[in-house]
Amino acid sequence: MVQATPGSALAVWCQVERHHLANLNQGDGLPIPVEAVIWDLDDTLVVERTAAEAAMAATCRHAATVLGVDPDQLEQDVFDEAKSQWSSLPTIEFARRVGIASWEALWATFEGTGEELGDLRAVRLSHRQTVWREAIERQITVDPYTVEELSERFTAERINRMEAYPDAEPVISQLQQKVSMAIVTNGAPDTQRAKLSLTGLDRFSLPTVVAGEIGIGKPSPEPFLLALDQLGVAPEQAVFVGDSVTRDINPALNLGMAALLIARHPHDPGLITLPEGRCSVISSLHAIHQFLSVPVIRNQ
Ligand SMILES: [Mg+2]
């Protein structure tokens, strides 16, 4: 498994999220009698942050060979430029509303219906070229051909790193006949649908609410309510499983759902604490079985 680069923009983001966890109160919530499980996608079912970091590192190592730049510096500069350029676009209000991360915009196609996705499609190529050019030119001047080549290479490197967590498929498979399930994910339609198809998780045909398709994302209640409606269950009958306290756990609890925070890494704080309510922390998706009232016989 690839790891976040210490000191990188993504690693800093992780630290902020962990800080959040350490400042909340412990919940109990055992067991959780539910009829439905709703999953977050990024860093719950599929690898996102570390995959993006690894793709960026590989692209910047290539840039070092053709341009002689410092790859570590370039990696940091591309993430920085992506964030600042993304924030300066007129599309940023929509991007924030549906939770499209700045580094995702470097490979997203923004396919889909609606004016706002159309606006993103119109700027996507010039945006990512600006990001790469500005980042490289912090070290050396660069020609447009090389900028586009590196931009395309990052897209390929990211797509080549589509990976579901090893526990995702077996757990979904075990639960499939026991409870109804859905996915609620922030992000652009094409990137999130690609993660499902390229990891093979789409074979379960779970109802999937993508924020970029409905125009609003977590932590707003709408995507949660839409998934509950598609499953035909009340909030009290469902548990939400996600890796973010702010985008997954708190809004799910506020709606009356139960919630499980997935914290996979041993360096996550041992004192992870949660809000009051029907919620708990798990370090593997396999642990979900002990929180459900539905008996599930594991095959492994
Ligand atoms: Mg997530």
PDB file of C-alpha atoms and ligand atoms in Angstrom:
ATOM      1  CA  MET A   1       0.000   0.000   0.000  1.00  0.00           C
ATOM      2  CA  VAL A   2       1.334   3.397  -0.908  1.00  0.00           C
ATOM      3  CA  GLN A   3       1.633   5.959   1.878  1.00  0.00           C
ATOM      4  CA  ALA A   4       1.093   9.717   2.032  1.00  0.00           C
ATOM      5  CA  THR A   5       4.333  11.630   1.629  1.00  0.00           C
ATOM      6  CA  PRO A   6       5.218  13.328   4.931  1.00  0.00           C
ATOM      7  CA  GLY A   7       4.849  17.079   4.684  1.00  0.00           C
ATOM      8  CA  SER A   8       2.843  16.963   1.472  1.00  0.00           C
ATOM      9  CA  ALA A   9      -0.356  18.886   0.972  1.00  0.00           C
ATOM     10  CA  LEU A  10      -2.349  15.687   1.297  1.00  0.00           C
ATOM     11  CA  ALA A  11      -0.513  14.639   4.441  1.00  0.00           C
ATOM     12  CA  VAL A  12      -1.281  18.008   5.997  1.00  0.00           C
ATOM     13  CA  TRP A  13      -4.922  17.490   5.122  1.00  0.00           C
ATOM     14  CA  CYS A  14      -4.794  14.133   6.928  1.00  0.00           C
ATOM     15  CA  GLN A  15      -3.328  15.758  10.014  1.00  0.00           C
ATOM     16  CA  VAL A  16      -6.138  18.290  10.102  1.00  0.00           C
ATOM     17  CA  GLU A  17      -8.690  15.505   9.882  1.00  0.00           C
ATOM     18  CA  ARG A  18      -6.990  13.598  12.712  1.00  0.00           C
ATOM     19  CA  HIS A  19      -6.957  16.734  14.816  1.00  0.00           C
ATOM     20  CA  HIS A  20     -10.708  16.843  14.357  1.00  0.00           C
ATOM     21  CA  LEU A  21     -11.000  13.284  15.603  1.00  0.00           C
ATOM     22  CA  ALA A  22      -8.954  13.920  18.706  1.00  0.00           C
ATOM     23  CA  ASN A  23     -11.260  16.714  19.796  1.00  0.00           C
ATOM     24  CA  LEU A  24     -14.510  14.845  19.814  1.00  0.00           C
ATOM     25  CA  ASN A  25     -16.160  12.786  22.536  1.00  0.00           C
ATOM     26  CA  GLN A  26     -16.324   9.021  22.682  1.00  0.00           C
ATOM     27  CA  GLY A  27     -19.550   7.365  21.591  1.00  0.00           C
ATOM     28  CA  ASP A  28     -20.707   3.814  22.273  1.00  0.00           C
ATOM     29  CA  GLY A  29     -23.571   2.662  20.120  1.00  0.00           C
ATOM     30  CA  LEU A  30     -23.316  -1.160  20.314  1.00  0.00           C
ATOM     31  CA  PRO A  31     -24.907  -2.961  18.630  1.00  0.00           C
ATOM     32  CA  ILE A  32     -26.478  -1.066  15.746  1.00  0.00           C
ATOM     33  CA  PRO A  33     -29.685  -2.688  14.548  1.00  0.00           C
ATOM     34  CA  VAL A  34     -29.971  -1.578  10.947  1.00  0.00           C
ATOM     35  CA  GLU A  35     -31.515  -2.731   7.708  1.00  0.00           C
ATOM     36  CA  ALA A  36     -29.273  -0.758   5.392  1.00  0.00           C
ATOM     37  CA  VAL A  37     -25.613   0.181   5.047  1.00  0.00           C
ATOM     38  CA  ILE A  38     -24.585   3.308   3.163  1.00  0.00           C
ATOM     39  CA  TRP A  39     -20.937   3.648   2.229  1.00  0.00           C
ATOM     40  CA  ASP A  40     -18.700   6.578   1.564  1.00  0.00           C
ATOM     41  CA  LEU A  41     -16.420   5.823  -1.411  1.00  0.00           C
ATOM     42  CA  ASP A  42     -13.074   7.692  -1.215  1.00  0.00           C
ATOM     43  CA  ASP A  43     -10.756   6.235   1.424  1.00  0.00           C
ATOM     44  CA  THR A  44     -13.567   4.044   2.707  1.00  0.00           C
ATOM     45  CA  LEU A  45     -14.083   1.556  -0.143  1.00  0.00           C
ATOM     46  CA  VAL A  46     -11.379   2.761  -2.549  1.00  0.00           C
ATOM     47  CA  VAL A  47      -7.893   4.201  -2.035  1.00  0.00           C
ATOM     48  CA  GLU A  48      -7.917   7.917  -2.856  1.00  0.00           C
ATOM     49  CA  ARG A  49      -5.387  10.132  -1.114  1.00  0.00           C
ATOM     50  CA  THR A  50      -2.405   7.808  -1.224  1.00  0.00           C
ATOM     51  CA  ALA A  51      -3.197   6.811  -4.810  1.00  0.00           C
ATOM     52  CA  ALA A  52      -3.261  10.460  -5.857  1.00  0.00           C
ATOM     53  CA  GLU A  53       0.032  11.041  -4.070  1.00  0.00           C
ATOM     54  CA  ALA A  54       1.665   8.044  -5.703  1.00  0.00           C
ATOM     55  CA  ALA A  55       0.470   9.121  -9.153  1.00  0.00           C
ATOM     56  CA  MET A  56       1.823  12.604  -8.592  1.00  0.00           C
ATOM     57  CA  ALA A  57       5.159  11.278  -7.321  1.00  0.00           C
ATOM     58  CA  ALA A  58       5.543   9.040 -10.375  1.00  0.00           C
ATOM     59  CA  THR A  59       4.723  11.897 -12.740  1.00  0.00           C
ATOM     60  CA  CYS A  60       7.172  14.219 -11.030  1.00  0.00           C
ATOM     61  CA  ARG A  61       9.921  11.596 -11.151  1.00  0.00           C
ATOM     62  CA  HIS A  62       9.379  11.479 -14.904  1.00  0.00           C
ATOM     63  CA  ALA A  63       9.503  15.256 -15.055  1.00  0.00           C
ATOM     64  CA  ALA A  64      12.847  15.115 -13.259  1.00  0.00           C
ATOM     65  CA  THR A  65      14.263  12.885 -15.979  1.00  0.00           C
ATOM     66  CA  VAL A  66      13.135  15.087 -18.887  1.00  0.00           C
ATOM     67  CA  LEU A  67      13.491  18.531 -17.308  1.00  0.00           C
ATOM     68  CA  GLY A  68      16.051  18.074 -14.548  1.00  0.00           C
ATOM     69  CA  VAL A  69      13.725  19.533 -11.923  1.00  0.00           C
ATOM     70  CA  ASP A  70      13.606  18.522  -8.267  1.00  0.00           C
ATOM     71  CA  PRO A  71      10.769  15.959  -8.212  1.00  0.00           C
ATOM     72  CA  ASP A  72       9.885  16.408  -4.551  1.00  0.00           C
ATOM     73  CA  GLN A  73       9.674  20.171  -4.924  1.00  0.00           C
ATOM     74  CA  LEU A  74       7.611  19.815  -8.091  1.00  0.00           C
ATOM     75  CA  GLU A  75       5.202  17.448  -6.366  1.00  0.00           C
ATOM     76  CA  GLN A  76       4.588  19.958  -3.618  1.00  0.00           C
ATOM     77  CA  ASP A  77       4.333  22.825  -6.105  1.00  0.00           C
ATOM     78  CA  VAL A  78       1.770  21.032  -8.295  1.00  0.00           C
ATOM     79  CA  PHE A  79      -0.467  20.347  -5.291  1.00  0.00           C
ATOM     80  CA  ASP A  80      -0.070  23.978  -4.202  1.00  0.00           C
ATOM     81  CA  GLU A  81      -0.802  25.352  -7.679  1.00  0.00           C
ATOM     82  CA  ALA A  82      -3.743  22.982  -8.109  1.00  0.00           C
ATOM     83  CA  LYS A  83      -5.275  24.283  -4.907  1.00  0.00           C
ATOM     84  CA  SER A  84      -4.730  27.980  -5.627  1.00  0.00           C
ATOM     85  CA  GLN A  85      -5.690  27.822  -9.323  1.00  0.00           C
ATOM     86  CA  TRP A  86      -8.774  25.718  -8.546  1.00  0.00           C
ATOM     87  CA  SER A  87      -9.889  28.250  -5.949  1.00  0.00           C
ATOM     88  CA  SER A  88      -9.526  31.117  -8.410  1.00  0.00           C
ATOM     89  CA  LEU A  89     -11.820  29.643 -11.069  1.00  0.00           C
ATOM     90  CA  PRO A  90     -15.407  30.940 -11.380  1.00  0.00           C
ATOM     91  CA  THR A  91     -16.521  27.328 -11.003  1.00  0.00           C
ATOM     92  CA  ILE A  92     -15.206  27.043  -7.448  1.00  0.00           C
ATOM     93  CA  GLU A  93     -18.589  27.509  -5.751  1.00  0.00           C
ATOM     94  CA  PHE A  94     -19.999  24.452  -7.524  1.00  0.00           C
ATOM     95  CA  ALA A  95     -16.776  22.503  -7.013  1.00  0.00           C
ATOM     96  CA  ARG A  96     -16.894  23.118  -3.280  1.00  0.00           C
ATOM     97  CA  ARG A  97     -20.612  22.420  -3.084  1.00  0.00           C
ATOM     98  CA  VAL A  98     -20.158  18.955  -4.585  1.00  0.00           C
ATOM     99  CA  GLY A  99     -16.745  18.284  -3.042  1.00  0.00           C
ATOM    100  CA  ILE A 100     -14.410  18.085  -6.040  1.00  0.00           C
ATOM    101  CA  ALA A 101     -10.859  18.158  -4.676  1.00  0.00           C
ATOM    102  CA  SER A 102      -8.286  20.283  -6.472  1.00  0.00           C
ATOM    103  CA  TRP A 103      -6.067  17.308  -7.305  1.00  0.00           C
ATOM    104  CA  GLU A 104      -9.032  15.414  -8.739  1.00  0.00           C
ATOM    105  CA  ALA A 105      -9.555  18.263 -11.191  1.00  0.00           C
ATOM    106  CA  LEU A 106      -6.163  17.409 -12.705  1.00  0.00           C
ATOM    107  CA  TRP A 107      -7.575  14.216 -14.242  1.00  0.00           C
ATOM    108  CA  ALA A 108     -11.354  14.658 -14.232  1.00  0.00           C
ATOM    109  CA  THR A 109     -13.200  14.964 -17.548  1.00  0.00           C
ATOM    110  CA  PHE A 110     -16.322  16.478 -15.918  1.00  0.00           C
ATOM    111  CA  GLU A 111     -18.582  14.493 -18.230  1.00  0.00           C
ATOM    112  CA  GLY A 112     -22.240  14.705 -17.300  1.00  0.00           C
ATOM    113  CA  THR A 113     -25.324  16.786 -17.722  1.00  0.00           C
ATOM    114  CA  GLY A 114     -25.900  20.269 -16.391  1.00  0.00           C
ATOM    115  CA  GLU A 115     -24.552  23.723 -16.971  1.00  0.00           C
ATOM    116  CA  GLU A 116     -22.093  23.644 -14.097  1.00  0.00           C
ATOM    117  CA  LEU A 117     -20.358  20.484 -15.294  1.00  0.00           C
ATOM    118  CA  GLY A 118     -20.301  22.063 -18.743  1.00  0.00           C
ATOM    119  CA  ASP A 119     -18.552  25.082 -17.313  1.00  0.00           C
ATOM    120  CA  LEU A 120     -15.928  22.815 -15.740  1.00  0.00           C
ATOM    121  CA  ARG A 121     -15.434  20.931 -19.023  1.00  0.00           C
ATOM    122  CA  ALA A 122     -14.838  24.241 -20.755  1.00  0.00           C
ATOM    123  CA  VAL A 123     -11.938  25.164 -18.463  1.00  0.00           C
ATOM    124  CA  ARG A 124     -10.496  21.797 -17.538  1.00  0.00           C
ATOM    125  CA  LEU A 125      -7.691  21.604 -20.115  1.00  0.00           C
ATOM    126  CA  SER A 126      -6.505  25.163 -19.707  1.00  0.00           C
ATOM    127  CA  HIS A 127      -6.747  24.778 -15.920  1.00  0.00           C
ATOM    128  CA  ARG A 128      -4.585  21.718 -15.617  1.00  0.00           C
ATOM    129  CA  GLN A 129      -2.045  23.100 -18.108  1.00  0.00           C
ATOM    130  CA  THR A 130      -1.817  26.297 -16.078  1.00  0.00           C
ATOM    131  CA  VAL A 131      -1.258  24.265 -12.918  1.00  0.00           C
ATOM    132  CA  TRP A 132       1.561  22.204 -14.416  1.00  0.00           C
ATOM    133  CA  ARG A 133       3.187  25.156 -16.174  1.00  0.00           C
ATOM    134  CA  GLU A 134       3.137  27.404 -13.108  1.00  0.00           C
ATOM    135  CA  ALA A 135       4.447  24.615 -10.880  1.00  0.00           C
ATOM    136  CA  ILE A 136       7.298  23.695 -13.239  1.00  0.00           C
ATOM    137  CA  GLU A 137       8.219  27.325 -13.872  1.00  0.00           C
ATOM    138  CA  ARG A 138       8.921  27.777 -10.174  1.00  0.00           C
ATOM    139  CA  GLN A 139      12.084  25.863 -11.121  1.00  0.00           C
ATOM    140  CA  ILE A 140      12.635  26.096 -14.899  1.00  0.00           C
ATOM    141  CA  THR A 141      10.992  27.386 -18.068  1.00  0.00           C
ATOM    142  CA  VAL A 142       8.987  24.783 -19.951  1.00  0.00           C
ATOM    143  CA  ASP A 143       7.375  24.422 -23.387  1.00  0.00           C
ATOM    144  CA  PRO A 144       3.635  23.792 -23.888  1.00  0.00           C
ATOM    145  CA  TYR A 145       4.201  20.314 -25.354  1.00  0.00           C
ATOM    146  CA  THR A 146       5.991  19.095 -22.230  1.00  0.00           C
ATOM    147  CA  VAL A 147       3.333  20.669 -20.018  1.00  0.00           C
ATOM    148  CA  GLU A 148       0.595  18.760 -21.832  1.00  0.00           C
ATOM    149  CA  GLU A 149       2.631  15.553 -21.840  1.00  0.00           C
ATOM    150  CA  LEU A 150       3.073  15.686 -18.060  1.00  0.00           C
ATOM    151  CA  SER A 151      -0.569  16.548 -17.555  1.00  0.00           C
ATOM    152  CA  GLU A 152      -1.605  13.519 -19.631  1.00  0.00           C
ATOM    153  CA  ARG A 153       0.913  11.346 -17.824  1.00  0.00           C
ATOM    154  CA  PHE A 154      -0.554  12.243 -14.430  1.00  0.00           C
ATOM    155  CA  THR A 155      -4.004  11.259 -15.690  1.00  0.00           C
ATOM    156  CA  ALA A 156      -2.681   7.889 -16.829  1.00  0.00           C
ATOM    157  CA  GLU A 157      -0.744   7.359 -13.596  1.00  0.00           C
ATOM    158  CA  ARG A 158      -3.847   8.109 -11.528  1.00  0.00           C
ATOM    159  CA  ILE A 159      -6.099   5.836 -13.568  1.00  0.00           C
ATOM    160  CA  ASN A 160      -3.514   3.073 -13.268  1.00  0.00           C
ATOM    161  CA  ARG A 161      -3.839   3.258  -9.490  1.00  0.00           C
ATOM    162  CA  MET A 162      -7.514   2.453  -9.107  1.00  0.00           C
ATOM    163  CA  GLU A 163      -7.601   0.173  -6.089  1.00  0.00           C
ATOM    164  CA  ALA A 164     -10.333  -0.972  -3.748  1.00  0.00           C
ATOM    165  CA  TYR A 165      -9.306  -1.726  -0.186  1.00  0.00           C
ATOM    166  CA  PRO A 166      -8.917  -5.497   0.199  1.00  0.00           C
ATOM    167  CA  ASP A 167     -11.817  -5.694   2.643  1.00  0.00           C
ATOM    168  CA  ALA A 168     -14.297  -3.776   0.471  1.00  0.00           C
ATOM    169  CA  GLU A 169     -15.338  -6.460  -1.974  1.00  0.00           C
ATOM    170  CA  PRO A 170     -15.596  -9.377   0.501  1.00  0.00           C
ATOM    171  CA  VAL A 171     -17.575  -7.336   3.026  1.00  0.00           C
ATOM    172  CA  ILE A 172     -20.000  -5.987   0.450  1.00  0.00           C
ATOM    173  CA  SER A 173     -20.380  -9.494  -0.919  1.00  0.00           C
ATOM    174  CA  GLN A 174     -21.082 -10.910   2.560  1.00  0.00           C
ATOM    175  CA  LEU A 175     -23.644  -8.218   3.319  1.00  0.00           C
ATOM    176  CA  GLN A 176     -25.322  -8.233  -0.055  1.00  0.00           C
ATOM    177  CA  GLN A 177     -27.940 -10.823   0.834  1.00  0.00           C
ATOM    178  CA  LYS A 178     -28.445  -9.489   4.362  1.00  0.00           C
ATOM    179  CA  VAL A 179     -28.976  -5.750   4.103  1.00  0.00           C
ATOM    180  CA  SER A 180     -29.648  -3.215   1.392  1.00  0.00           C
ATOM    181  CA  MET A 181     -26.690  -1.005   0.501  1.00  0.00           C
ATOM    182  CA  ALA A 182     -25.892   2.237  -1.295  1.00  0.00           C
ATOM    183  CA  ILE A 183     -22.937   4.550  -1.833  1.00  0.00           C
ATOM    184  CA  VAL A 184     -22.862   8.307  -1.242  1.00  0.00           C
ATOM    185  CA  THR A 185     -19.803  10.093  -2.556  1.00  0.00           C
ATOM    186  CA  ASN A 186     -18.660  13.622  -3.127  1.00  0.00           C
ATOM    187  CA  GLY A 187     -16.856  14.488  -6.338  1.00  0.00           C
ATOM    188  CA  ALA A 188     -17.245  14.661 -10.090  1.00  0.00           C
ATOM    189  CA  PRO A 189     -19.412  12.050 -11.827  1.00  0.00           C
ATOM    190  CA  ASP A 190     -16.674  10.736 -14.105  1.00  0.00           C
ATOM    191  CA  THR A 191     -13.979  10.298 -11.450  1.00  0.00           C
ATOM    192  CA  GLN A 192     -16.285   8.622  -8.949  1.00  0.00           C
ATOM    193  CA  ARG A 193     -17.909   6.340 -11.521  1.00  0.00           C
ATOM    194  CA  ALA A 194     -14.445   5.448 -12.855  1.00  0.00           C
ATOM    195  CA  LYS A 195     -13.333   4.429  -9.364  1.00  0.00           C
ATOM    196  CA  LEU A 196     -16.273   2.025  -9.153  1.00  0.00           C
ATOM    197  CA  SER A 197     -15.813   0.539 -12.600  1.00  0.00           C
ATOM    198  CA  LEU A 198     -12.008   0.296 -12.599  1.00  0.00           C
ATOM    199  CA  THR A 199     -11.931  -1.366  -9.167  1.00  0.00           C
ATOM    200  CA  GLY A 200     -14.728  -3.777 -10.104  1.00  0.00           C
ATOM    201  CA  LEU A 201     -16.989  -2.577  -7.295  1.00  0.00           C
ATOM    202  CA  ASP A 202     -19.619  -1.670  -9.865  1.00  0.00           C
ATOM    203  CA  ARG A 203     -20.432  -5.375 -10.167  1.00  0.00           C
ATOM    204  CA  PHE A 204     -22.567  -5.033  -7.040  1.00  0.00           C
ATOM    205  CA  SER A 205     -24.758  -2.441  -8.792  1.00  0.00           C
ATOM    206  CA  LEU A 206     -25.281  -0.523  -5.555  1.00  0.00           C
ATOM    207  CA  PRO A 207     -27.400   2.621  -5.840  1.00  0.00           C
ATOM    208  CA  THR A 208     -24.819   5.404  -5.955  1.00  0.00           C
ATOM    209  CA  VAL A 209     -25.411   9.061  -5.212  1.00  0.00           C
ATOM    210  CA  VAL A 210     -22.639  11.192  -6.702  1.00  0.00           C
ATOM    211  CA  ALA A 211     -22.652  14.780  -5.481  1.00  0.00           C
ATOM    212  CA  GLY A 212     -21.575  16.099  -8.880  1.00  0.00           C
ATOM    213  CA  GLU A 213     -24.672  14.557 -10.432  1.00  0.00           C
ATOM    214  CA  ILE A 214     -27.210  16.014  -7.997  1.00  0.00           C
ATOM    215  CA  GLY A 215     -25.526  19.371  -7.492  1.00  0.00           C
ATOM    216  CA  ILE A 216     -24.846  19.114  -3.761  1.00  0.00           C
ATOM    217  CA  GLY A 217     -22.561  16.995  -1.620  1.00  0.00           C
ATOM    218  CA  LYS A 218     -21.838  15.905   1.931  1.00  0.00           C
ATOM    219  CA  PRO A 219     -22.094  17.201   4.620  1.00  0.00           C
ATOM    220  CA  SER A 220     -25.392  18.593   3.320  1.00  0.00           C
ATOM    221  CA  PRO A 221     -28.264  16.212   4.102  1.00  0.00           C
ATOM    222  CA  GLU A 222     -29.592  15.911   0.536  1.00  0.00           C
ATOM    223  CA  PRO A 223     -27.298  13.129  -0.740  1.00  0.00           C
ATOM    224  CA  PHE A 224     -27.869  11.080   2.424  1.00  0.00           C
ATOM    225  CA  LEU A 225     -31.644  11.507   2.142  1.00  0.00           C
ATOM    226  CA  LEU A 226     -31.599  10.604  -1.529  1.00  0.00           C
ATOM    227  CA  ALA A 227     -29.749   7.360  -0.806  1.00  0.00           C
ATOM    228  CA  LEU A 228     -32.133   6.509   2.040  1.00  0.00           C
ATOM    229  CA  ASP A 229     -35.061   7.182  -0.258  1.00  0.00           C
ATOM    230  CA  GLN A 230     -33.589   4.968  -2.967  1.00  0.00           C
ATOM    231  CA  LEU A 231     -33.220   2.162  -0.423  1.00  0.00           C
ATOM    232  CA  GLY A 232     -36.677   2.761   1.034  1.00  0.00           C
ATOM    233  CA  VAL A 233     -35.479   2.975   4.628  1.00  0.00           C
ATOM    234  CA  ALA A 234     -35.728   5.573   7.368  1.00  0.00           C
ATOM    235  CA  PRO A 235     -32.525   7.151   8.720  1.00  0.00           C
ATOM    236  CA  GLU A 236     -32.904   5.211  11.968  1.00  0.00           C
ATOM    237  CA  GLN A 237     -32.757   1.976   9.989  1.00  0.00           C
ATOM    238  CA  ALA A 238     -29.408   2.714   8.351  1.00  0.00           C
ATOM    239  CA  VAL A 239     -25.742   2.977   9.263  1.00  0.00           C
ATOM    240  CA  PHE A 240     -23.325   5.215   7.366  1.00  0.00           C
ATOM    241  CA  VAL A 241     -19.711   4.075   7.058  1.00  0.00           C
ATOM    242  CA  GLY A 242     -17.109   6.713   6.185  1.00  0.00           C
ATOM    243  CA  ASP A 243     -13.651   8.060   6.935  1.00  0.00           C
ATOM    244  CA  SER A 244     -14.544  11.694   7.659  1.00  0.00           C
ATOM    245  CA  VAL A 245     -16.081  12.934  10.883  1.00  0.00           C
ATOM    246  CA  THR A 246     -17.155  16.206   9.300  1.00  0.00           C
ATOM    247  CA  ARG A 247     -18.501  14.938   5.974  1.00  0.00           C
ATOM    248  CA  ASP A 248     -19.730  11.466   6.926  1.00  0.00           C
ATOM    249  CA  ILE A 249     -20.208  10.831  10.631  1.00  0.00           C
ATOM    250  CA  ASN A 250     -21.667  14.087  11.936  1.00  0.00           C
ATOM    251  CA  PRO A 251     -24.227  14.600   9.154  1.00  0.00           C
ATOM    252  CA  ALA A 252     -25.300  10.954   9.322  1.00  0.00           C
ATOM    253  CA  LEU A 253     -25.828  11.198  13.093  1.00  0.00           C
ATOM    254  CA  ASN A 254     -27.668  14.488  12.706  1.00  0.00           C
ATOM    255  CA  LEU A 255     -30.126  12.769  10.377  1.00  0.00           C
ATOM    256  CA  GLY A 256     -30.713   9.976  12.885  1.00  0.00           C
ATOM    257  CA  MET A 257     -28.551   7.363  11.213  1.00  0.00           C
ATOM    258  CA  ALA A 258     -26.011   5.216  13.016  1.00  0.00           C
ATOM    259  CA  ALA A 259     -22.414   5.797  11.918  1.00  0.00           C
ATOM    260  CA  LEU A 260     -19.108   3.929  11.783  1.00  0.00           C
ATOM    261  CA  LEU A 261     -15.850   5.775  11.283  1.00  0.00           C
ATOM    262  CA  ILE A 262     -13.283   3.734   9.352  1.00  0.00           C
ATOM    263  CA  ALA A 263      -9.767   4.554  10.606  1.00  0.00           C
ATOM    264  CA  ARG A 264      -7.451   2.115   8.878  1.00  0.00           C
ATOM    265  CA  HIS A 265      -3.959   3.240   9.689  1.00  0.00           C
ATOM    266  CA  PRO A 266      -2.047   2.274  12.833  1.00  0.00           C
ATOM    267  CA  HIS A 267      -0.760   5.844  13.103  1.00  0.00           C
ATOM    268  CA  ASP A 268      -4.302   7.130  13.410  1.00  0.00           C
ATOM    269  CA  PRO A 269      -4.648   8.292  17.005  1.00  0.00           C
ATOM    270  CA  GLY A 270      -5.393   5.532  19.474  1.00  0.00           C
ATOM    271  CA  LEU A 271      -7.616   7.965  21.294  1.00  0.00           C
ATOM    272  CA  ILE A 272      -9.968   8.476  18.379  1.00  0.00           C
ATOM    273  CA  THR A 273     -13.147   9.787  19.852  1.00  0.00           C
ATOM    274  CA  LEU A 274     -16.538  10.361  18.408  1.00  0.00           C
ATOM    275  CA  PRO A 275     -19.657  12.446  18.969  1.00  0.00           C
ATOM    276  CA  GLU A 276     -22.407  11.207  21.229  1.00  0.00           C
ATOM    277  CA  GLY A 277     -24.796   8.839  19.574  1.00  0.00           C
ATOM    278  CA  ARG A 278     -24.957   5.590  17.709  1.00  0.00           C
ATOM    279  CA  CYS A 279     -21.411   5.604  16.398  1.00  0.00           C
ATOM    280  CA  SER A 280     -18.100   3.864  16.789  1.00  0.00           C
ATOM    281  CA  VAL A 281     -14.666   3.460  15.188  1.00  0.00           C
ATOM    282  CA  ILE A 282     -13.571   0.456  13.153  1.00  0.00           C
ATOM    283  CA  SER A 283     -10.122  -0.261  11.716  1.00  0.00           C
ATOM    284  CA  SER A 284     -11.331  -2.710   9.072  1.00  0.00           C
ATOM    285  CA  LEU A 285     -14.591  -3.014   7.170  1.00  0.00           C
ATOM    286  CA  HIS A 286     -14.776  -6.626   8.395  1.00  0.00           C
ATOM    287  CA  ALA A 287     -15.549  -5.209  11.830  1.00  0.00           C
ATOM    288  CA  ILE A 288     -18.899  -3.948  10.591  1.00  0.00           C
ATOM    289  CA  HIS A 289     -20.368  -7.384  11.244  1.00  0.00           C
ATOM    290  CA  GLN A 290     -20.122  -7.026  15.004  1.00  0.00           C
ATOM    291  CA  PHE A 291     -22.072  -3.779  14.868  1.00  0.00           C
ATOM    292  CA  LEU A 292     -24.999  -5.091  12.880  1.00  0.00           C
ATOM    293  CA  SER A 293     -27.921  -6.948  14.352  1.00  0.00           C
ATOM    294  CA  VAL A 294     -28.001  -9.110  11.226  1.00  0.00           C
ATOM    295  CA  PRO A 295     -25.943 -12.299  11.683  1.00  0.00           C
ATOM    296  CA  VAL A 296     -23.390 -12.686   8.926  1.00  0.00           C
ATOM    297  CA  ILE A 297     -21.256 -15.801   8.429  1.00  0.00           C
ATOM    298  CA  ARG A 298     -17.823 -14.834   7.201  1.00  0.00           C
ATOM    299  CA  ASN A 299     -16.151 -16.957   4.558  1.00  0.00           C
ATOM    300  CA  GLN A 300     -12.612 -16.126   5.601  1.00  0.00           C
TER     301      GLN A 300
HETATM  302 MG    MG B   1     -14.062   9.580   2.212  1.00  0.00          MG
END
